[in-house]
């Protein structure tokens, strides 16, 4: 009998998505102009409450064009959490600037504002907080830090569409924000990205950078070196359709997280993800830690193998950037080190129902116990 396979994530594609995509195809506007592009940017701006939204090829180009528009140049230093996906650091490197890595908080796994302050130098120009797994960073201390030192803030919101911090939307908490629309994110356009900002000058600069640097008032006149970082109308058609159902998708992610917490929160030896009181997390990936793996990382890896044999896919936490040969740097990253080796993400598709989550949680407890990775109950 073929067991059901549970992927960590899957794109939510339905008949409405197909209709939008085919409509763009049938219109003949398949390249980087068309009504869906305009509609997608407008709808995304409304969704985040930003004045401007500009669609682009992917989340990494979104970060890159934001950094260029902010004026990031060789010699500059930018604060980046060490615990993130590599694109955050890579985008800084594309500008010839240096990502300076910052350790994370114990509970949210996001950039630690106190540690960010300690990492400042006279070359620091900005901060890229990453709202990891859908939980917003503690932005007020970071904004305060930025204000006191004249730094800009670029939110890496690749994993947090629709999240809120103190009743403010992710995407409006810094000078500019970058979202990813990759196939495994909260919503997708296949590959895709989008930036949001309230700053008209930044929006204008990003528009130019995205379109080969062309002078907006003079066709085929290129006063600067730009990029082709445009999105297609086909992708934007998918984006419009996905945005129409984003509230439902986020509610489903939160429901899945709620069910996992019901099943797992009381299990000693497992460390649950938090949702701080002043935030609304979208729980893009339901991620947790195996306490015993802090000292014995092989337990986490063995647990993942055994779950995979049951058809349950999981994902290990990111390797912190300071452990990568290309981003190797000195510093105290002990929280990230501990968290990275003990964490994993569970299947988090919005299509999961309560029985699925119960089943996955049950298998997780079973294998963790069999591995001796959970503390024995007292009295046994
Ligand atoms: C996915 C992701 C990106 C990059 O997005 P792409 O669309 O894959 O280029 C950047 N930062 C974080 C935190 C991500 O998760």
mmCIF file of C-alpha atoms and ligand atoms in Angstrom:
data_model
loop_
_atom_site.group_PDB
_atom_site.id
_atom_site.type_symbol
_atom_site.label_atom_id
_atom_site.label_comp_id
_atom_site.label_asym_id
_atom_site.label_seq_id
_atom_site.Cartn_x
_atom_site.Cartn_y
_atom_site.Cartn_z
ATOM 1 C CA UNK A 1 0.000 0.000 0.000
ATOM 2 C CA UNK A 2 1.332 3.406 -0.966
ATOM 3 C CA UNK A 3 1.590 5.568 2.147
ATOM 4 C CA UNK A 4 0.558 9.169 1.857
ATOM 5 C CA UNK A 5 3.484 11.566 1.508
ATOM 6 C CA UNK A 6 3.458 14.804 3.511
ATOM 7 C CA UNK A 7 5.703 17.489 1.992
ATOM 8 C CA UNK A 8 6.977 20.318 4.216
ATOM 9 C CA UNK A 9 5.251 22.805 1.923
ATOM 10 C CA UNK A 10 3.396 22.754 -1.361
ATOM 11 C CA UNK A 11 2.012 25.512 -3.547
ATOM 12 C CA UNK A 12 -1.734 25.971 -3.177
ATOM 13 C CA UNK A 13 -2.897 25.758 -6.796
ATOM 14 C CA UNK A 14 -6.528 25.547 -7.822
ATOM 15 C CA UNK A 15 -8.952 26.187 -10.653
ATOM 16 C CA UNK A 16 -8.990 29.929 -9.992
ATOM 17 C CA UNK A 17 -5.183 30.034 -10.381
ATOM 18 C CA UNK A 18 -5.436 28.147 -13.650
ATOM 19 C CA UNK A 19 -8.084 30.544 -14.988
ATOM 20 C CA UNK A 20 -5.951 33.585 -14.198
ATOM 21 C CA UNK A 21 -2.865 32.048 -15.747
ATOM 22 C CA UNK A 22 -4.686 31.000 -18.917
ATOM 23 C CA UNK A 23 -6.315 34.389 -19.187
ATOM 24 C CA UNK A 24 -2.888 36.038 -19.218
ATOM 25 C CA UNK A 25 -1.682 33.494 -21.754
ATOM 26 C CA UNK A 26 -4.685 34.001 -24.029
ATOM 27 C CA UNK A 27 -4.271 37.769 -23.873
ATOM 28 C CA UNK A 28 -0.848 37.444 -25.510
ATOM 29 C CA UNK A 29 0.693 39.611 -22.768
ATOM 30 C CA UNK A 30 3.119 36.985 -21.557
ATOM 31 C CA UNK A 31 6.185 39.130 -20.981
ATOM 32 C CA UNK A 32 6.854 41.977 -18.575
ATOM 33 C CA UNK A 33 3.963 44.268 -19.459
ATOM 34 C CA UNK A 34 0.278 43.726 -18.947
ATOM 35 C CA UNK A 35 -2.801 44.323 -16.880
ATOM 36 C CA UNK A 36 -2.042 41.589 -14.350
ATOM 37 C CA UNK A 37 1.303 43.164 -13.463
ATOM 38 C CA UNK A 38 -0.358 46.477 -12.694
ATOM 39 C CA UNK A 39 -3.160 44.765 -10.791
ATOM 40 C CA UNK A 40 -0.781 42.595 -8.783
ATOM 41 C CA UNK A 41 1.353 45.539 -7.699
ATOM 42 C CA UNK A 42 -1.715 47.566 -6.777
ATOM 43 C CA UNK A 43 -3.323 44.729 -4.821
ATOM 44 C CA UNK A 44 -0.097 43.894 -3.000
ATOM 45 C CA UNK A 45 0.374 47.530 -2.001
ATOM 46 C CA UNK A 46 -3.162 47.517 -0.596
ATOM 47 C CA UNK A 47 -2.534 44.174 1.137
ATOM 48 C CA UNK A 48 0.486 45.498 3.055
ATOM 49 C CA UNK A 49 -0.786 49.063 3.354
ATOM 50 C CA UNK A 50 2.222 50.451 1.474
ATOM 51 C CA UNK A 51 2.153 53.302 -1.027
ATOM 52 C CA UNK A 52 4.219 51.418 -3.600
ATOM 53 C CA UNK A 53 4.795 47.797 -4.575
ATOM 54 C CA UNK A 54 7.088 46.649 -7.406
ATOM 55 C CA UNK A 55 7.094 43.086 -8.671
ATOM 56 C CA UNK A 56 10.356 41.400 -9.627
ATOM 57 C CA UNK A 57 11.828 38.011 -10.657
ATOM 58 C CA UNK A 58 12.368 36.561 -7.186
ATOM 59 C CA UNK A 59 12.915 37.394 -3.541
ATOM 60 C CA UNK A 60 16.661 37.694 -3.988
ATOM 61 C CA UNK A 61 16.369 40.302 -6.764
ATOM 62 C CA UNK A 62 13.832 42.078 -4.548
ATOM 63 C CA UNK A 63 16.480 42.330 -1.819
ATOM 64 C CA UNK A 64 19.171 43.315 -4.313
ATOM 65 C CA UNK A 65 17.218 46.119 -5.949
ATOM 66 C CA UNK A 66 16.170 47.458 -2.559
ATOM 67 C CA UNK A 67 19.807 47.477 -1.390
ATOM 68 C CA UNK A 68 20.953 49.243 -4.565
ATOM 69 C CA UNK A 69 18.188 51.829 -4.260
ATOM 70 C CA UNK A 70 19.253 52.442 -0.657
ATOM 71 C CA UNK A 71 22.718 53.230 -2.013
ATOM 72 C CA UNK A 72 24.581 50.203 -0.646
ATOM 73 C CA UNK A 73 28.134 50.232 -1.991
ATOM 74 C CA UNK A 74 31.518 48.555 -1.547
ATOM 75 C CA UNK A 75 32.958 49.117 1.916
ATOM 76 C CA UNK A 76 29.551 49.408 3.583
ATOM 77 C CA UNK A 77 28.538 47.043 6.350
ATOM 78 C CA UNK A 78 24.995 45.748 6.717
ATOM 79 C CA UNK A 79 23.676 43.918 9.783
ATOM 80 C CA UNK A 80 22.177 40.549 8.849
ATOM 81 C CA UNK A 81 21.040 37.774 11.181
ATOM 82 C CA UNK A 82 23.378 34.783 11.031
ATOM 83 C CA UNK A 83 20.325 32.546 11.265
ATOM 84 C CA UNK A 84 18.659 33.104 7.879
ATOM 85 C CA UNK A 85 18.489 31.822 4.338
ATOM 86 C CA UNK A 86 21.618 32.611 2.324
ATOM 87 C CA UNK A 87 19.847 35.050 -0.019
ATOM 88 C CA UNK A 88 19.778 37.723 2.699
ATOM 89 C CA UNK A 89 23.563 37.764 2.944
ATOM 90 C CA UNK A 90 24.133 37.188 -0.779
ATOM 91 C CA UNK A 91 22.171 40.289 -1.784
ATOM 92 C CA UNK A 92 24.492 42.393 0.395
ATOM 93 C CA UNK A 93 27.525 40.733 -1.190
ATOM 94 C CA UNK A 94 26.200 41.523 -4.709
ATOM 95 C CA UNK A 95 26.554 45.217 -3.796
ATOM 96 C CA UNK A 96 30.195 44.728 -2.800
ATOM 97 C CA UNK A 97 29.185 45.409 0.799
ATOM 98 C CA UNK A 98 29.837 43.238 3.809
ATOM 99 C CA UNK A 99 27.130 41.398 5.740
ATOM 100 C CA UNK A 100 27.958 41.640 9.448
ATOM 101 C CA UNK A 101 26.301 38.737 11.183
ATOM 102 C CA UNK A 102 24.204 39.029 14.328
ATOM 103 C CA UNK A 103 23.109 36.284 16.723
ATOM 104 C CA UNK A 104 19.426 35.526 17.277
ATOM 105 C CA UNK A 105 16.926 35.541 20.107
ATOM 106 C CA UNK A 106 16.332 32.359 22.070
ATOM 107 C CA UNK A 107 12.552 32.293 21.598
ATOM 108 C CA UNK A 108 11.701 33.922 18.237
ATOM 109 C CA UNK A 109 14.956 32.828 16.507
ATOM 110 C CA UNK A 110 15.035 36.316 14.923
ATOM 111 C CA UNK A 111 17.812 38.920 15.017
ATOM 112 C CA UNK A 112 18.544 39.973 18.595
ATOM 113 C CA UNK A 113 18.269 43.799 18.782
ATOM 114 C CA UNK A 114 20.786 44.033 21.645
ATOM 115 C CA UNK A 115 23.298 42.021 19.677
ATOM 116 C CA UNK A 116 22.647 44.169 16.628
ATOM 117 C CA UNK A 117 23.623 47.262 18.585
ATOM 118 C CA UNK A 118 26.850 45.577 19.711
ATOM 119 C CA UNK A 119 27.768 44.802 16.087
ATOM 120 C CA UNK A 120 27.622 48.438 14.897
ATOM 121 C CA UNK A 121 30.736 50.083 13.473
ATOM 122 C CA UNK A 122 31.287 53.403 11.729
ATOM 123 C CA UNK A 123 30.826 51.561 8.427
ATOM 124 C CA UNK A 124 27.346 50.221 9.259
ATOM 125 C CA UNK A 125 24.748 51.660 6.865
ATOM 126 C CA UNK A 126 21.670 49.533 7.464
ATOM 127 C CA UNK A 127 19.908 46.554 9.017
ATOM 128 C CA UNK A 128 18.093 43.638 7.385
ATOM 129 C CA UNK A 129 15.770 42.049 9.940
ATOM 130 C CA UNK A 130 14.385 38.714 8.692
ATOM 131 C CA UNK A 131 10.910 37.666 9.872
ATOM 132 C CA UNK A 132 11.839 34.013 10.093
ATOM 133 C CA UNK A 133 9.231 31.291 9.533
ATOM 134 C CA UNK A 134 6.526 33.972 9.578
ATOM 135 C CA UNK A 135 7.192 35.521 13.019
ATOM 136 C CA UNK A 136 7.946 39.270 12.898
ATOM 137 C CA UNK A 137 11.184 40.577 14.384
ATOM 138 C CA UNK A 138 11.126 42.834 17.420
ATOM 139 C CA UNK A 139 11.075 45.944 15.250
ATOM 140 C CA UNK A 140 10.716 48.828 17.726
ATOM 141 C CA UNK A 141 14.181 48.390 19.289
ATOM 142 C CA UNK A 142 15.651 47.928 15.793
ATOM 143 C CA UNK A 143 13.897 51.054 14.516
ATOM 144 C CA UNK A 144 15.123 52.965 17.532
ATOM 145 C CA UNK A 145 18.663 51.746 16.864
ATOM 146 C CA UNK A 146 18.378 52.738 13.207
ATOM 147 C CA UNK A 147 17.110 56.195 14.097
ATOM 148 C CA UNK A 148 19.852 56.859 16.628
ATOM 149 C CA UNK A 149 22.579 55.857 14.177
ATOM 150 C CA UNK A 150 21.112 57.068 10.895
ATOM 151 C CA UNK A 151 20.703 53.600 9.433
ATOM 152 C CA UNK A 152 18.101 52.344 7.000
ATOM 153 C CA UNK A 153 16.008 49.209 7.541
ATOM 154 C CA UNK A 154 15.235 46.687 4.806
ATOM 155 C CA UNK A 155 12.789 44.028 5.989
ATOM 156 C CA UNK A 156 13.383 40.554 4.593
ATOM 157 C CA UNK A 157 9.732 39.544 4.611
ATOM 158 C CA UNK A 158 10.228 36.567 2.290
ATOM 159 C CA UNK A 159 8.539 34.238 4.772
ATOM 160 C CA UNK A 160 6.019 36.544 6.421
ATOM 161 C CA UNK A 161 3.358 37.906 4.045
ATOM 162 C CA UNK A 162 0.468 39.088 6.174
ATOM 163 C CA UNK A 163 2.264 39.017 9.532
ATOM 164 C CA UNK A 164 1.781 41.949 11.915
ATOM 165 C CA UNK A 165 3.864 43.584 14.628
ATOM 166 C CA UNK A 166 2.016 45.785 17.148
ATOM 167 C CA UNK A 167 -0.860 46.141 14.688
ATOM 168 C CA UNK A 168 1.432 47.262 11.894
ATOM 169 C CA UNK A 169 1.883 45.146 8.800
ATOM 170 C CA UNK A 170 5.120 43.491 7.878
ATOM 171 C CA UNK A 171 6.269 45.322 4.773
ATOM 172 C CA UNK A 172 5.686 48.757 6.349
ATOM 173 C CA UNK A 173 8.030 48.475 9.336
ATOM 174 C CA UNK A 174 11.199 49.768 7.697
ATOM 175 C CA UNK A 175 12.229 51.925 4.745
ATOM 176 C CA UNK A 176 11.570 49.143 2.272
ATOM 177 C CA UNK A 177 10.661 45.444 2.386
ATOM 178 C CA UNK A 178 11.329 42.442 0.146
ATOM 179 C CA UNK A 179 8.956 39.491 -0.226
ATOM 180 C CA UNK A 180 9.554 36.184 -2.013
ATOM 181 C CA UNK A 181 6.910 34.473 -4.139
ATOM 182 C CA UNK A 182 8.814 31.217 -4.614
ATOM 183 C CA UNK A 183 6.762 28.013 -4.851
ATOM 184 C CA UNK A 184 7.067 27.173 -1.169
ATOM 185 C CA UNK A 185 6.247 30.584 0.313
ATOM 186 C CA UNK A 186 2.932 31.831 1.743
ATOM 187 C CA UNK A 187 1.766 32.727 -1.782
ATOM 188 C CA UNK A 188 3.571 32.072 -5.041
ATOM 189 C CA UNK A 189 3.985 33.194 -8.619
ATOM 190 C CA UNK A 190 6.274 30.240 -9.461
ATOM 191 C CA UNK A 191 9.414 32.279 -9.047
ATOM 192 C CA UNK A 192 8.807 35.851 -8.010
ATOM 193 C CA UNK A 193 9.380 38.653 -5.577
ATOM 194 C CA UNK A 194 7.949 42.029 -4.683
ATOM 195 C CA UNK A 195 9.186 45.068 -2.793
ATOM 196 C CA UNK A 196 7.083 47.531 -0.817
ATOM 197 C CA UNK A 197 7.882 51.051 0.336
ATOM 198 C CA UNK A 198 6.206 54.332 1.241
ATOM 199 C CA UNK A 199 9.166 56.295 -0.085
ATOM 200 C CA UNK A 200 8.515 57.635 -3.565
ATOM 201 C CA UNK A 201 12.202 58.234 -4.308
ATOM 202 C CA UNK A 202 13.121 54.680 -3.369
ATOM 203 C CA UNK A 203 10.250 53.362 -5.489
ATOM 204 C CA UNK A 204 11.432 55.396 -8.484
ATOM 205 C CA UNK A 205 15.003 54.193 -8.059
ATOM 206 C CA UNK A 206 13.936 50.576 -7.805
ATOM 207 C CA UNK A 207 11.766 50.950 -10.899
ATOM 208 C CA UNK A 208 14.796 52.191 -12.844
ATOM 209 C CA UNK A 209 17.142 49.523 -11.494
ATOM 210 C CA UNK A 210 14.589 46.842 -12.417
ATOM 211 C CA UNK A 211 14.384 48.071 -16.031
ATOM 212 C CA UNK A 212 18.063 48.183 -17.107
ATOM 213 C CA UNK A 213 18.461 51.682 -15.666
ATOM 214 C CA UNK A 214 16.415 53.324 -18.418
ATOM 215 C CA UNK A 215 15.586 57.006 -18.054
ATOM 216 C CA UNK A 216 11.821 57.092 -17.377
ATOM 217 C CA UNK A 217 11.500 60.213 -19.570
ATOM 218 C CA UNK A 218 13.625 59.077 -22.487
ATOM 219 C CA UNK A 219 13.189 55.646 -24.065
ATOM 220 C CA UNK A 220 16.357 53.646 -24.662
ATOM 221 C CA UNK A 221 18.473 56.166 -22.811
ATOM 222 C CA UNK A 222 20.442 54.518 -19.998
ATOM 223 C CA UNK A 223 22.127 56.969 -17.624
ATOM 224 C CA UNK A 224 23.048 54.168 -15.185
ATOM 225 C CA UNK A 225 23.780 50.445 -15.232
ATOM 226 C CA UNK A 226 20.589 48.645 -14.259
ATOM 227 C CA UNK A 227 19.318 45.093 -14.342
ATOM 228 C CA UNK A 228 16.547 43.120 -15.954
ATOM 229 C CA UNK A 229 14.732 42.194 -12.758
ATOM 230 C CA UNK A 230 11.201 42.305 -14.144
ATOM 231 C CA UNK A 231 8.359 39.878 -13.427
ATOM 232 C CA UNK A 232 6.237 38.463 -16.255
ATOM 233 C CA UNK A 233 2.530 39.144 -16.656
ATOM 234 C CA UNK A 234 2.012 35.354 -16.530
ATOM 235 C CA UNK A 235 3.553 35.202 -13.073
ATOM 236 C CA UNK A 236 1.598 38.269 -11.987
ATOM 237 C CA UNK A 237 -1.673 36.623 -13.081
ATOM 238 C CA UNK A 238 -0.905 33.807 -10.659
ATOM 239 C CA UNK A 239 -0.012 36.441 -8.068
ATOM 240 C CA UNK A 240 -3.385 38.172 -8.411
ATOM 241 C CA UNK A 241 -5.191 34.878 -7.950
ATOM 242 C CA UNK A 242 -3.034 33.899 -4.970
ATOM 243 C CA UNK A 243 -3.569 37.271 -3.303
ATOM 244 C CA UNK A 244 -7.334 36.799 -3.558
ATOM 245 C CA UNK A 245 -7.064 33.802 -1.236
ATOM 246 C CA UNK A 246 -4.154 34.831 0.967
ATOM 247 C CA UNK A 247 -6.313 35.463 4.031
ATOM 248 C CA UNK A 248 -7.670 31.919 3.798
ATOM 249 C CA UNK A 249 -4.166 30.486 3.356
ATOM 250 C CA UNK A 250 -2.806 32.354 6.365
ATOM 251 C CA UNK A 251 -5.769 31.271 8.489
ATOM 252 C CA UNK A 252 -5.042 27.665 7.455
ATOM 253 C CA UNK A 253 -1.336 28.013 8.391
ATOM 254 C CA UNK A 254 -2.340 29.365 11.781
ATOM 255 C CA UNK A 255 -4.860 26.577 12.261
ATOM 256 C CA UNK A 256 -2.235 23.937 11.438
ATOM 257 C CA UNK A 257 0.120 25.554 13.966
ATOM 258 C CA UNK A 258 -2.624 25.613 16.574
ATOM 259 C CA UNK A 259 -3.245 21.863 16.084
ATOM 260 C CA UNK A 260 0.469 21.056 16.334
ATOM 261 C CA UNK A 261 0.677 23.071 19.546
ATOM 262 C CA UNK A 262 -2.292 21.141 20.948
ATOM 263 C CA UNK A 263 -0.542 17.867 20.204
ATOM 264 C CA UNK A 264 3.042 18.757 21.082
ATOM 265 C CA UNK A 265 3.233 21.685 23.514
ATOM 266 C CA UNK A 266 3.063 19.491 26.620
ATOM 267 C CA UNK A 267 5.704 17.012 25.445
ATOM 268 C CA UNK A 268 8.815 17.486 27.607
ATOM 269 C CA UNK A 269 11.970 17.783 25.564
ATOM 270 C CA UNK A 270 10.301 19.592 22.658
ATOM 271 C CA UNK A 271 10.662 23.368 22.377
ATOM 272 C CA UNK A 272 7.694 25.015 20.674
ATOM 273 C CA UNK A 273 7.753 28.079 18.418
ATOM 274 C CA UNK A 274 6.433 31.192 20.126
ATOM 275 C CA UNK A 275 3.990 33.834 19.058
ATOM 276 C CA UNK A 276 4.771 36.906 21.113
ATOM 277 C CA UNK A 277 1.818 38.805 22.510
ATOM 278 C CA UNK A 278 2.315 41.857 20.342
ATOM 279 C CA UNK A 279 2.595 40.007 17.020
ATOM 280 C CA UNK A 280 0.464 38.096 14.567
ATOM 281 C CA UNK A 281 2.636 35.321 13.138
ATOM 282 C CA UNK A 282 1.658 33.574 9.919
ATOM 283 C CA UNK A 283 3.415 30.333 10.975
ATOM 284 C CA UNK A 284 4.668 29.869 7.410
ATOM 285 C CA UNK A 285 6.533 26.727 8.538
ATOM 286 C CA UNK A 286 5.678 25.078 11.821
ATOM 287 C CA UNK A 287 9.135 24.749 13.330
ATOM 288 C CA UNK A 288 10.238 23.340 16.654
ATOM 289 C CA UNK A 289 13.363 22.206 18.469
ATOM 290 C CA UNK A 290 14.430 18.920 19.981
ATOM 291 C CA UNK A 291 16.125 19.892 23.239
ATOM 292 C CA UNK A 292 18.323 16.771 23.365
ATOM 293 C CA UNK A 293 19.758 17.588 19.926
ATOM 294 C CA UNK A 294 21.463 20.698 21.326
ATOM 295 C CA UNK A 295 24.163 18.350 22.628
ATOM 296 C CA UNK A 296 23.542 15.473 20.222
ATOM 297 C CA UNK A 297 22.645 16.889 16.797
ATOM 298 C CA UNK A 298 22.614 13.382 15.304
ATOM 299 C CA UNK A 299 19.316 12.816 17.166
ATOM 300 C CA UNK A 300 17.581 15.502 15.125
ATOM 301 C CA UNK A 301 18.948 14.083 11.881
ATOM 302 C CA UNK A 302 17.982 10.516 12.770
ATOM 303 C CA UNK A 303 14.492 11.693 13.747
ATOM 304 C CA UNK A 304 14.136 13.344 10.335
ATOM 305 C CA UNK A 305 15.179 10.115 8.579
ATOM 306 C CA UNK A 306 12.687 8.035 10.482
ATOM 307 C CA UNK A 307 9.867 10.480 9.771
ATOM 308 C CA UNK A 308 10.772 10.407 6.088
ATOM 309 C CA UNK A 309 10.436 6.622 6.131
ATOM 310 C CA UNK A 310 6.866 7.232 7.320
ATOM 311 C CA UNK A 311 6.276 9.562 4.369
ATOM 312 C CA UNK A 312 6.662 12.672 6.535
ATOM 313 C CA UNK A 313 9.041 15.186 5.054
ATOM 314 C CA UNK A 314 10.774 17.650 7.363
ATOM 315 C CA UNK A 315 13.356 20.364 6.936
ATOM 316 C CA UNK A 316 16.373 21.061 9.135
ATOM 317 C CA UNK A 317 16.929 24.629 10.322
ATOM 318 C CA UNK A 318 19.271 26.766 8.218
ATOM 319 C CA UNK A 319 22.997 26.407 8.762
ATOM 320 C CA UNK A 320 23.885 29.775 10.307
ATOM 321 C CA UNK A 321 25.753 32.021 7.861
ATOM 322 C CA UNK A 322 28.886 32.198 10.055
ATOM 323 C CA UNK A 323 29.343 28.434 9.567
ATOM 324 C CA UNK A 324 29.490 28.806 5.757
ATOM 325 C CA UNK A 325 32.989 29.056 4.293
ATOM 326 C CA UNK A 326 31.934 32.114 2.242
ATOM 327 C CA UNK A 327 30.545 33.991 5.255
ATOM 328 C CA UNK A 328 32.841 32.660 7.946
ATOM 329 C CA UNK A 329 33.407 35.369 10.571
ATOM 330 C CA UNK A 330 34.374 35.651 14.213
ATOM 331 C CA UNK A 331 31.792 36.461 16.811
ATOM 332 C CA UNK A 332 29.607 35.032 19.499
ATOM 333 C CA UNK A 333 26.796 33.150 17.794
ATOM 334 C CA UNK A 334 26.055 30.639 20.501
ATOM 335 C CA UNK A 335 22.255 30.993 20.384
ATOM 336 C CA UNK A 336 22.099 30.447 16.633
ATOM 337 C CA UNK A 337 24.479 27.484 16.862
ATOM 338 C CA UNK A 338 22.348 25.771 19.460
ATOM 339 C CA UNK A 339 19.091 26.512 17.702
ATOM 340 C CA UNK A 340 20.279 25.531 14.245
ATOM 341 C CA UNK A 341 21.420 22.058 15.189
ATOM 342 C CA UNK A 342 18.295 21.196 17.156
ATOM 343 C CA UNK A 343 15.528 22.624 14.958
ATOM 344 C CA UNK A 344 13.309 21.219 12.258
ATOM 345 C CA UNK A 345 10.219 22.291 10.335
ATOM 346 C CA UNK A 346 7.243 19.936 10.044
ATOM 347 C CA UNK A 347 4.781 19.608 7.159
ATOM 348 C CA UNK A 348 2.988 22.959 7.094
ATOM 349 C CA UNK A 349 0.778 22.833 4.037
ATOM 350 C CA UNK A 350 -2.474 24.750 4.409
ATOM 351 C CA UNK A 351 -4.169 21.613 3.041
ATOM 352 C CA UNK A 352 -3.454 19.574 6.199
ATOM 353 C CA UNK A 353 -6.429 18.690 8.353
ATOM 354 C CA UNK A 354 -6.612 17.906 12.059
ATOM 355 C CA UNK A 355 -6.163 14.158 11.515
ATOM 356 C CA UNK A 356 -3.047 14.724 9.396
ATOM 357 C CA UNK A 357 -1.511 16.881 12.106
ATOM 358 C CA UNK A 358 -2.427 14.372 14.815
ATOM 359 C CA UNK A 359 -0.825 11.601 12.748
ATOM 360 C CA UNK A 360 2.385 13.561 12.090
ATOM 361 C CA UNK A 361 2.680 14.646 15.722
ATOM 362 C CA UNK A 362 2.090 11.064 16.860
ATOM 363 C CA UNK A 363 4.848 9.712 14.629
ATOM 364 C CA UNK A 364 7.188 12.458 15.810
ATOM 365 C CA UNK A 365 6.619 11.593 19.472
ATOM 366 C CA UNK A 366 6.935 7.881 18.739
ATOM 367 C CA UNK A 367 10.298 8.197 16.962
ATOM 368 C CA UNK A 368 11.690 10.750 19.393
ATOM 369 C CA UNK A 369 10.865 8.425 22.294
ATOM 370 C CA UNK A 370 12.339 5.396 20.517
ATOM 371 C CA UNK A 371 15.538 7.373 19.947
ATOM 372 C CA UNK A 372 15.747 8.258 23.626
ATOM 373 C CA UNK A 373 15.511 11.906 22.605
ATOM 374 C CA UNK A 374 12.764 12.787 25.101
ATOM 375 C CA UNK A 375 13.356 12.885 28.850
ATOM 376 C CA UNK A 376 11.812 9.888 30.611
ATOM 377 C CA UNK A 377 8.675 10.747 32.592
ATOM 378 C CA UNK A 378 9.360 10.973 36.330
ATOM 379 C CA UNK A 379 8.731 7.778 38.298
ATOM 380 C CA UNK A 380 9.713 5.363 35.529
HETATM 381 C C1 LIG B 1 13.001 32.476 0.200
HETATM 382 C C2 LIG B 1 13.812 33.490 0.901
HETATM 383 C C3 LIG B 1 14.531 34.488 0.216
HETATM 384 C C4 LIG B 1 14.755 34.504 -1.260
HETATM 385 O O1 LIG B 1 13.676 34.378 -2.059
HETATM 386 P P1 LIG B 1 13.810 33.719 -3.514
HETATM 387 O O2 LIG B 1 12.473 34.039 -4.094
HETATM 388 O O3 LIG B 1 14.038 32.254 -3.309
HETATM 389 O O4 LIG B 1 14.915 34.375 -4.227
HETATM 390 C C5 LIG B 1 15.179 35.464 0.955
HETATM 391 N N1 LIG B 1 15.155 35.462 2.288
HETATM 392 C C6 LIG B 1 14.503 34.504 2.991
HETATM 393 C C7 LIG B 1 14.510 34.581 4.479
HETATM 394 C C8 LIG B 1 13.830 33.479 2.319
HETATM 395 O O5 LIG B 1 13.201 32.536 3.023
#
